[in-house]
Short mmCIF file of C-alpha atoms in Angstrom, two decimals:
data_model
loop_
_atom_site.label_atom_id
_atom_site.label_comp_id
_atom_site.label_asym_id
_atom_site.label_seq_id
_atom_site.Cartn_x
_atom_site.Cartn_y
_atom_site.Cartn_z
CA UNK A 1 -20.54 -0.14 0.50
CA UNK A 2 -20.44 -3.87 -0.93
CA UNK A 3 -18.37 -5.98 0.67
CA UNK A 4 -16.24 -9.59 0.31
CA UNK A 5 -15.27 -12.08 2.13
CA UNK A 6 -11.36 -12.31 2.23
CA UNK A 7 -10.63 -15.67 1.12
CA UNK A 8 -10.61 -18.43 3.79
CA UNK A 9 -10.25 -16.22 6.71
CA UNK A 10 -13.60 -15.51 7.09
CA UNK A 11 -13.80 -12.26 7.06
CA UNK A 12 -16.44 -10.21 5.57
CA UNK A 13 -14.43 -6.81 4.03
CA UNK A 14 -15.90 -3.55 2.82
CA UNK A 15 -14.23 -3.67 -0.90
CA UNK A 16 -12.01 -0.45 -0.67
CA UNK A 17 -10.02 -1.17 2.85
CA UNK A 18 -7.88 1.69 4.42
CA UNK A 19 -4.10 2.24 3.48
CA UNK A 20 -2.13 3.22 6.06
CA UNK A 21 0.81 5.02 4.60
CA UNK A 22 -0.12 8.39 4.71
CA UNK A 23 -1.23 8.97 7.66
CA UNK A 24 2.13 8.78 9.15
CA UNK A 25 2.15 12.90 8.19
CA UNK A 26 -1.32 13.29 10.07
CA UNK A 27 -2.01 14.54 13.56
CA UNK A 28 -3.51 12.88 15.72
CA UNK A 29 -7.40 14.52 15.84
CA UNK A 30 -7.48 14.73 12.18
CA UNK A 31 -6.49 10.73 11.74
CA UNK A 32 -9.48 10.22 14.74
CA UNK A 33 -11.86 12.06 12.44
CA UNK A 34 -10.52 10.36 9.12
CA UNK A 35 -11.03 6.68 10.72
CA UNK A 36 -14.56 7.81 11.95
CA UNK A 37 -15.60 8.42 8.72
CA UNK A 38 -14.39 5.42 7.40
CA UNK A 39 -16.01 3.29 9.37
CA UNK A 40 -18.92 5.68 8.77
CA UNK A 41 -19.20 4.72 5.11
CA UNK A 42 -18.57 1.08 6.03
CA UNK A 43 -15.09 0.42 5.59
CA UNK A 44 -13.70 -2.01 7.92
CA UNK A 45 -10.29 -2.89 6.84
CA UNK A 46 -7.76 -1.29 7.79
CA UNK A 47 -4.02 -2.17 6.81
CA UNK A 48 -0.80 -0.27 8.07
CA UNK A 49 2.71 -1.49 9.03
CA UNK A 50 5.52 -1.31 11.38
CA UNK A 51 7.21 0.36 9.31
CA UNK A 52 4.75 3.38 8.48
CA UNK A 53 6.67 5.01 11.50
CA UNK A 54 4.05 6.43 13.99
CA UNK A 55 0.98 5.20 11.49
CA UNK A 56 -0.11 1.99 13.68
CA UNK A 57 0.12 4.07 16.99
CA UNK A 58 -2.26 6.76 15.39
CA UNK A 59 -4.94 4.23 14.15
CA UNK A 60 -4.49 2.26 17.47
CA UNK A 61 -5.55 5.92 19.34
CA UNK A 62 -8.35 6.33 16.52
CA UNK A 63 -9.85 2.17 16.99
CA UNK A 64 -10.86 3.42 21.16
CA UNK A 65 -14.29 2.18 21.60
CA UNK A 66 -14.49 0.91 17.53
CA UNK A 67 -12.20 -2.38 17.85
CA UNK A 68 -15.24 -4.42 17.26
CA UNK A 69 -16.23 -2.71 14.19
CA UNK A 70 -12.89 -2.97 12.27
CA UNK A 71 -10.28 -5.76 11.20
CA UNK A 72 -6.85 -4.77 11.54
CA UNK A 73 -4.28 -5.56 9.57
CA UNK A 74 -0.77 -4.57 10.24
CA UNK A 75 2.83 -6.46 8.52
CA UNK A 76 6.48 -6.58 9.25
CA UNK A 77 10.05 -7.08 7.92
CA UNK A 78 11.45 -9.13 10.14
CA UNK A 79 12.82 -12.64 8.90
CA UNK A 80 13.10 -14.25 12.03
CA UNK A 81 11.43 -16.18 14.71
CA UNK A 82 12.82 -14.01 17.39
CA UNK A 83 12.47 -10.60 15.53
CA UNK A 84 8.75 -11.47 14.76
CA UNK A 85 7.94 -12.27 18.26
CA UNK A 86 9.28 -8.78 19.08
CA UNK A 87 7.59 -7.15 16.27
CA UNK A 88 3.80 -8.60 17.04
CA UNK A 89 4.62 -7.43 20.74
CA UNK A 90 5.25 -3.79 19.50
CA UNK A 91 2.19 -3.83 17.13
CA UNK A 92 -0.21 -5.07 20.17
CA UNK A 93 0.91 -2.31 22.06
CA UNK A 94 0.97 0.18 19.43
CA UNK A 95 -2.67 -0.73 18.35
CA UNK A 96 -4.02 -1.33 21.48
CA UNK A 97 -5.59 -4.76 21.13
CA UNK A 98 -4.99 -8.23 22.17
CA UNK A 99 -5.25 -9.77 18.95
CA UNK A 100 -4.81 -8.83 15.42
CA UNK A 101 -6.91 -9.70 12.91
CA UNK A 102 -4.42 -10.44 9.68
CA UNK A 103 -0.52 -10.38 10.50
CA UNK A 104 1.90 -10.16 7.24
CA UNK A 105 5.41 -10.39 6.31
CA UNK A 106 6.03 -7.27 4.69
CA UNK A 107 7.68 -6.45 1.31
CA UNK A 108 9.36 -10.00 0.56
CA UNK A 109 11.85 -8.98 -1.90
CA UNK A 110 13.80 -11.94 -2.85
CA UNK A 111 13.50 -16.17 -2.52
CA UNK A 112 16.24 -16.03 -0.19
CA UNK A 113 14.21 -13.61 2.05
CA UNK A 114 11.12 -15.96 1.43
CA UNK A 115 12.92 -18.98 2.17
CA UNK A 116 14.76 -17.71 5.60
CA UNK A 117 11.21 -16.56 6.60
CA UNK A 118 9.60 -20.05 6.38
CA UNK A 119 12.77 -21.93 7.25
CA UNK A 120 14.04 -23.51 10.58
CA UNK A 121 13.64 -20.71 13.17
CA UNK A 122 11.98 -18.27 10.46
CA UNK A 123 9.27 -15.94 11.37
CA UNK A 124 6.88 -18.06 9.97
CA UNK A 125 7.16 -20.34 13.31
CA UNK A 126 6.15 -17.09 15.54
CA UNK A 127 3.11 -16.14 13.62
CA UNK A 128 2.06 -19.62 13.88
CA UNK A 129 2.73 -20.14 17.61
CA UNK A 130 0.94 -16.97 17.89
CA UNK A 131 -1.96 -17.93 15.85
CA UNK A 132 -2.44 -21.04 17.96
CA UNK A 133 -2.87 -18.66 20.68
CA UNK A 134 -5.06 -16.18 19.53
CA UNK A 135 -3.08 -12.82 18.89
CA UNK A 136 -2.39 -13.41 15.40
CA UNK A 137 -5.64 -14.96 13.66
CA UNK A 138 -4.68 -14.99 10.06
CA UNK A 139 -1.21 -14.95 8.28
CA UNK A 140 -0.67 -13.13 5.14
CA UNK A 141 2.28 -11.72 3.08
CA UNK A 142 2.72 -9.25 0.80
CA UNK A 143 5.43 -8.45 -1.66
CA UNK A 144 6.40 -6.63 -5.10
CA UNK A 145 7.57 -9.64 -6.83
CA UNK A 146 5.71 -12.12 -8.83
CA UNK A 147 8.33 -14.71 -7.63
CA UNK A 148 7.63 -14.35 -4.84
CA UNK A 149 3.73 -14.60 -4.96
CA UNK A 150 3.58 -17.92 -6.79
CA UNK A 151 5.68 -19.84 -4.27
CA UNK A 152 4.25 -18.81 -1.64
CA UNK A 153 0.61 -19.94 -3.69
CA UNK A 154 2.28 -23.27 -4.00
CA UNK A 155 1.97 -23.76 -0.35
CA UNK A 156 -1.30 -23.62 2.30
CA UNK A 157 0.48 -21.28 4.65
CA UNK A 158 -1.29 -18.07 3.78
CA UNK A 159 -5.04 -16.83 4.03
CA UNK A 160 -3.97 -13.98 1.92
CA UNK A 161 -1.38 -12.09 -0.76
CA UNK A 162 -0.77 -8.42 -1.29
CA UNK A 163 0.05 -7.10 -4.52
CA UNK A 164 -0.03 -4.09 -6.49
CA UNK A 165 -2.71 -3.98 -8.43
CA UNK A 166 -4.05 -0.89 -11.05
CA UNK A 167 -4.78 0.00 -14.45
CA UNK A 168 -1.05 0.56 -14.81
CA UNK A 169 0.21 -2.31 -13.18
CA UNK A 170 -1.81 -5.84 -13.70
CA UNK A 171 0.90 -8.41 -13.71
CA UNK A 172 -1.32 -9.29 -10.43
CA UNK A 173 -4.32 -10.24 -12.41
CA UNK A 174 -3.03 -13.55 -13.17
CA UNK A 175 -1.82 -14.43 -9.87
CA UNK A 176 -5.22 -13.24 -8.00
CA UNK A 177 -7.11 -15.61 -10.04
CA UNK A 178 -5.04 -18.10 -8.73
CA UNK A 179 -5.20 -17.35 -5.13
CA UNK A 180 -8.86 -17.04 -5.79
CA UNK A 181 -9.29 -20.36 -6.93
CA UNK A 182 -7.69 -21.49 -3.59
CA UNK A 183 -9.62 -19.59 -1.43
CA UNK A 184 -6.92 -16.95 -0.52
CA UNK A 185 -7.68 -13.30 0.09
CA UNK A 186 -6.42 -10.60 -2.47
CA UNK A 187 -5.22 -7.22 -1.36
CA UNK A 188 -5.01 -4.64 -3.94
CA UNK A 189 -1.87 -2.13 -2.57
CA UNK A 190 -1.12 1.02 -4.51
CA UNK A 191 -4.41 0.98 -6.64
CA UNK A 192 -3.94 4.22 -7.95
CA UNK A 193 -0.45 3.81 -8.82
CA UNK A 194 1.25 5.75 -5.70
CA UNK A 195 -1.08 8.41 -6.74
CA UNK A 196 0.53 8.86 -10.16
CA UNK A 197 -3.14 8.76 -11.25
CA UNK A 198 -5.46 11.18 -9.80
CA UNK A 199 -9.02 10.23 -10.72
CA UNK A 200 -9.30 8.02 -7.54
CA UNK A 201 -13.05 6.89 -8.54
CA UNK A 202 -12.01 5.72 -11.76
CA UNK A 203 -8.51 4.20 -11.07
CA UNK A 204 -10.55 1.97 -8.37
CA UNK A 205 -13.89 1.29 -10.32
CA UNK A 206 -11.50 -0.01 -12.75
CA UNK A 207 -9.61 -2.79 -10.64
CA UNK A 208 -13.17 -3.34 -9.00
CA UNK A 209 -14.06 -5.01 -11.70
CA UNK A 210 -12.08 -7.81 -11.06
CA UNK A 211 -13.89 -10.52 -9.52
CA UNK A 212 -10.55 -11.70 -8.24
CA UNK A 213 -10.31 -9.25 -5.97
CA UNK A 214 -11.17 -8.82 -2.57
CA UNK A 215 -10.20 -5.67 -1.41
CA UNK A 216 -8.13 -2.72 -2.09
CA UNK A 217 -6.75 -0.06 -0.07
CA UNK A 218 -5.78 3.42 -1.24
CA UNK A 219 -4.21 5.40 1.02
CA UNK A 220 -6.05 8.18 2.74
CA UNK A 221 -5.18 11.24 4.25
CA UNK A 222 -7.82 12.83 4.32
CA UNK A 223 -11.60 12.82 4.73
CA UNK A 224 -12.33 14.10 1.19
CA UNK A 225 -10.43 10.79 -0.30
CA UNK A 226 -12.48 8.83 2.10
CA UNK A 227 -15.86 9.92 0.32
CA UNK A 228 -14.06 9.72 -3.18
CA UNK A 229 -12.91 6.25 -2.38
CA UNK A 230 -15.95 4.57 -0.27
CA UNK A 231 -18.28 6.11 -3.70
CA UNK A 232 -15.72 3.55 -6.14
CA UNK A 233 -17.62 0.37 -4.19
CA UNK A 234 -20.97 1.59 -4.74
CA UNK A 235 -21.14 -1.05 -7.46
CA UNK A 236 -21.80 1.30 -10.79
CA UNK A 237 -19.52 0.21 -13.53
CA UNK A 238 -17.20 2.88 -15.42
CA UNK A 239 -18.29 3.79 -18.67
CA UNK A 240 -16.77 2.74 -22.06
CA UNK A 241 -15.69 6.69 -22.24
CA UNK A 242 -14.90 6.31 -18.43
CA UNK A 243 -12.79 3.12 -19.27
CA UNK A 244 -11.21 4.69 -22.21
CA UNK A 245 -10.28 7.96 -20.21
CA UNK A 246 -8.35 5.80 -17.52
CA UNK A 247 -6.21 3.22 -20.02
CA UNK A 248 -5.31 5.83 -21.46
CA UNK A 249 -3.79 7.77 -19.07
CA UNK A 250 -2.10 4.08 -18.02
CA UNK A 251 -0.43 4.46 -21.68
CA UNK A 252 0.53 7.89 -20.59
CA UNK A 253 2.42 6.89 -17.04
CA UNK A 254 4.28 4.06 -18.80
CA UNK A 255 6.09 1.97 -16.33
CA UNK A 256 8.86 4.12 -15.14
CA UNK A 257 7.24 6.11 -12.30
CA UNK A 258 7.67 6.80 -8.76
CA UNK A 259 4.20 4.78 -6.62
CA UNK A 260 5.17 6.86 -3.83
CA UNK A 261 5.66 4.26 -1.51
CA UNK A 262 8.41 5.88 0.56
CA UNK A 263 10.71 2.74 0.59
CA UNK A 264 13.76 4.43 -0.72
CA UNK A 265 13.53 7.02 1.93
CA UNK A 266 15.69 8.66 3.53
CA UNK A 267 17.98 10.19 1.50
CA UNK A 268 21.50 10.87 3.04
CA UNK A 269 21.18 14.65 1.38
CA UNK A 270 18.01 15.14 2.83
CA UNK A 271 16.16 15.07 -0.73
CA UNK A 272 12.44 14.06 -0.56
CA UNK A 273 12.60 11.94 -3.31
CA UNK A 274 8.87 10.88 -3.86
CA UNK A 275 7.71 14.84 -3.38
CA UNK A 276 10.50 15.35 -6.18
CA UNK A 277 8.66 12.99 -8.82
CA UNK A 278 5.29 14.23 -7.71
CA UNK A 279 6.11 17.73 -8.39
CA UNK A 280 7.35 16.89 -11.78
CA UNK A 281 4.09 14.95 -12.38
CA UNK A 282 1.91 17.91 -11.55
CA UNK A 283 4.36 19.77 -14.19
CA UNK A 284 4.46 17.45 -16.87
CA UNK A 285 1.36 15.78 -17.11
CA UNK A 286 -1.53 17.97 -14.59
CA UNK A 287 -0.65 21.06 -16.54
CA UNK A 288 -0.28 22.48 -13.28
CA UNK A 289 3.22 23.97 -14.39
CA UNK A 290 3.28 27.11 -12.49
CA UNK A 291 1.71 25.76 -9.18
CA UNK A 292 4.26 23.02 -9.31
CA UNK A 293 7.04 25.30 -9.81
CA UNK A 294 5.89 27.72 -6.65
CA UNK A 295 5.76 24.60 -4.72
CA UNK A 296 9.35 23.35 -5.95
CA UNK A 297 11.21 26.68 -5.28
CA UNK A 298 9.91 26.65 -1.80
CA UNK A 299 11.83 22.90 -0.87
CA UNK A 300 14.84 23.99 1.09
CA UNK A 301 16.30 20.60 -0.57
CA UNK A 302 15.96 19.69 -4.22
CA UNK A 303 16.38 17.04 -6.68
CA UNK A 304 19.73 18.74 -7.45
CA UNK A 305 21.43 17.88 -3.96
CA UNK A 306 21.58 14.19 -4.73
CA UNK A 307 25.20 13.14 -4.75
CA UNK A 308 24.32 9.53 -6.57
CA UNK A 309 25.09 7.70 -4.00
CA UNK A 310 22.46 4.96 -5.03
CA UNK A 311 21.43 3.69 -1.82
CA UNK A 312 17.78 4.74 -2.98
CA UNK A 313 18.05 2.30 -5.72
CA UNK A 314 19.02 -0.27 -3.53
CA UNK A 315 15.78 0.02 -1.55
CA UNK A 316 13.09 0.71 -4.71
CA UNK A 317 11.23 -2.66 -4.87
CA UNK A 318 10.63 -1.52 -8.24
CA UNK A 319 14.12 -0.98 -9.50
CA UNK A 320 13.80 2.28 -10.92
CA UNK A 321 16.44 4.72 -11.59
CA UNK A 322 15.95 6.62 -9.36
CA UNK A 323 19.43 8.69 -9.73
CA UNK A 324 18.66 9.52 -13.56
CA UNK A 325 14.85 10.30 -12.81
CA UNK A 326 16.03 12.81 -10.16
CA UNK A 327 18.15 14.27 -12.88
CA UNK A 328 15.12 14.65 -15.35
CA UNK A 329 13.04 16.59 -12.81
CA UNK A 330 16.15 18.90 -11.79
CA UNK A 331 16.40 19.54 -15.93
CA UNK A 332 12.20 20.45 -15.62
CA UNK A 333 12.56 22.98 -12.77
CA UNK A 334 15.76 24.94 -14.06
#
C-alpha cells in the first residue's frame, strides 16, 4: 500500500480509504472481518456518515482494540450550530471514541446551504469549538457541486474537500489541483461511478494517477473488494490497452446514470430505485440479460410501482430523471 499525506492535516493515508456506504446492509461479524482486512492490507482511512443509517455504529464495533491504527472520518447534514453539536455527540457514541479524526459537512447542495453553515450560529462554529477541544481535529466538507467546492477553496476553513471523482466524472480534476496547491486534502467519493463500472482495479488505477489526489474510497462490502481495491495502490500504472479499455467504457455510461448513492431513497411505493438501475445495467451493458431478469422477477416491488411522485428527484444531487429512467428499465424487463 502507498500512502499520502492528506493535505495540511497531517495525516499520513493509505491511497484507497474505506467507503462506508455499503456496509449499512452488512452484519455485524462480517463488517468485523471486512475492517480487519483492511487494516490488514494497510488501509487506514475510513469514511462513513450519519446518515449511512447503522454504518458508523458497525465500524465503531469493528475499530475495538484498532482505534490507534485507523483515522476516522465520519460527516453530517446538519446546518446548524445546535444540530452539529448534537450530531458529533451521536457520532462519538456511535464510534466509540473520544475524538474524531476528520469531521465534514455532508452533501452541501446549494450556496444558501453553504452560507447558513458558515454563518452566525452555523455549524461551522460547533466544529470549531469542538476542534479547540480536541473531539473534532480536522474539518472537511464534501459536496456534489462545483459551486460549492470553489467557495469554500476561497476560504482557509477546510483541511479537506470531497468530490466525485472517476473516469466518468472529472469535473473534480480541476478543482483538486487547486486544493492541492493550498495544501488541502482530496477525497475521491464514488470512484467507480456508484459501481456503474465494474473493473474496480482499473476504474481506481485510473484516478490514481492523479497526483492531485490523496485518497479515494470505494465502497466495500465485502472482503473480495478489499483485495481488488488495496491491489489498485500497489503503484503499477494501467496499460495503454488497460487505459483504452476503461475510457471507453466512460463513453459507454455517458452521464445519465444512477452512482448508487442511495440519496433519493426511500421511495413512498417502496421501489428500490438504485437496485432498479443496477439491474438494468447488468441487462444492458454486462450481457448478463437472463441473470438480471431472474433477479428482477424475484423484487416483490418494481420499477413499475412508481406513481411519479418526484420526490426522488428532489433528493438526486445529480439531477437525474429519475421518473423517466425508471420508465426505461420497466420497458427492458417487460
Amino acid at each position: 500500500m502507498q500512502y499520502n499525506l492528506l493535505g495540511k492535516t497531517g495525516m499520513n493515508v493509505s491511497r484507497i480509504g474505506f467507503g462506508g456506504i455499503p456496509i449499512q446492509h452488512v452484519n455485524e461479524d462480517e463488517v468485523k472481518k471486512i475492517v480487519s482486512k483492511c487494516i490488514g492490507a494497510g488501509i487506514n482511512f475510513f469514511d462513513t456518515a450519519r446518515g449511512y443509517t447503522v454504518s458508523e455504529e458497525l465500524l465503531g464495533k469493528a475499530f475495538q482494540g484498532k482505534r490507534d491504527r485507523v483515522y476516522i472520518a465520519t460527516k453530517t447534514m446538519a446546518r446548524d450550530r445546535d444540530g452539529m453539536m448534537s450530531e458529533v455527540e451521536i457520532s462519538l457514541k456511535n464510534l466509540q471514541t473520544d475524538y474524531i479524526d476528520l469531521y465534514q459537512f455532508h452533501n452541501v447542495g446549494s450556496l444558501d446551504e453553504y452560507d447558513k453553515i458558515m454563518g452566525k450560529g452555523g455549524a461551522y462554529e460547533a466544529l470549531e469549538k469542538l476542534q479547540e477541544e480536541g473531539v473534532v481535529r480536522h474539518i472537511g466538507i464534501t459536496s456534489h457541486k462545483l459551486p460549492i467546492m470553489e467557495k469554500a477553496l476561497e476560504t482557509e476553513c477546510f483541511a479537506t474537500i470531497q468530490f466525485p471523482l472517476s473516469v466518468v466524472e472529472r469535473q473534480a480534476e480541476e478543482i483538486f489541483k487547486t486544493a492541492h496547491e493550498k495544501n488541502i486534502g482530496t477525497i475521491a467519493m464514488k470512484p467507480m461511478a456508484g459501481g456503474a463500472l465494474r473493473d474496480g482495479r482499473k476504474a481506481l488505477k485510473f484516478i490514481l494517477e492523479s497526483p492531485y489526489l490523496s485518497i479515494a474510497i470505494p465502497g466495500m462490502d465485502s472482503l473480495d473488494q478489499v483485495s481488488e481495491n488495496a491491489e489498485a495502490a500497489d503503484g503499477i500504472a494501467l496499460t495503454e490497452d488497460e487505459r483504452s479499455e476503461i475510457v471507453k467504457v466512460a463513453k459507454e455510461l455517458g452521464n445519465t446514470f444512477c452512482r448508487r448513492c442511495g440519496y433519493c431513497m426511500p421511495c413512498p411505493q417502496g421501489v428500490d430505485i438504485p437496485i432498479m438501475f443496477l439491474m438494468e445495467g447488468y441487462y444492458s451493458r454486462y450481457d448478463l440479460k437472463d441473470w438480471a431478469v431472474t433477479r428482477y422477477n424475484n423484487f416483490k416491488v418494481k420499477a413499475d410501482a412508481c406513481k411519479k411522485c418526484g420526490i426522488c428527484e428532489t433528493r438526486c444531487p445529480y439531477e437525474l430523471p429519475i421518473r423517466d429512467m425508471l420508465e426505461k428499465v420497466t420497458e427492458v424487463f417487460k
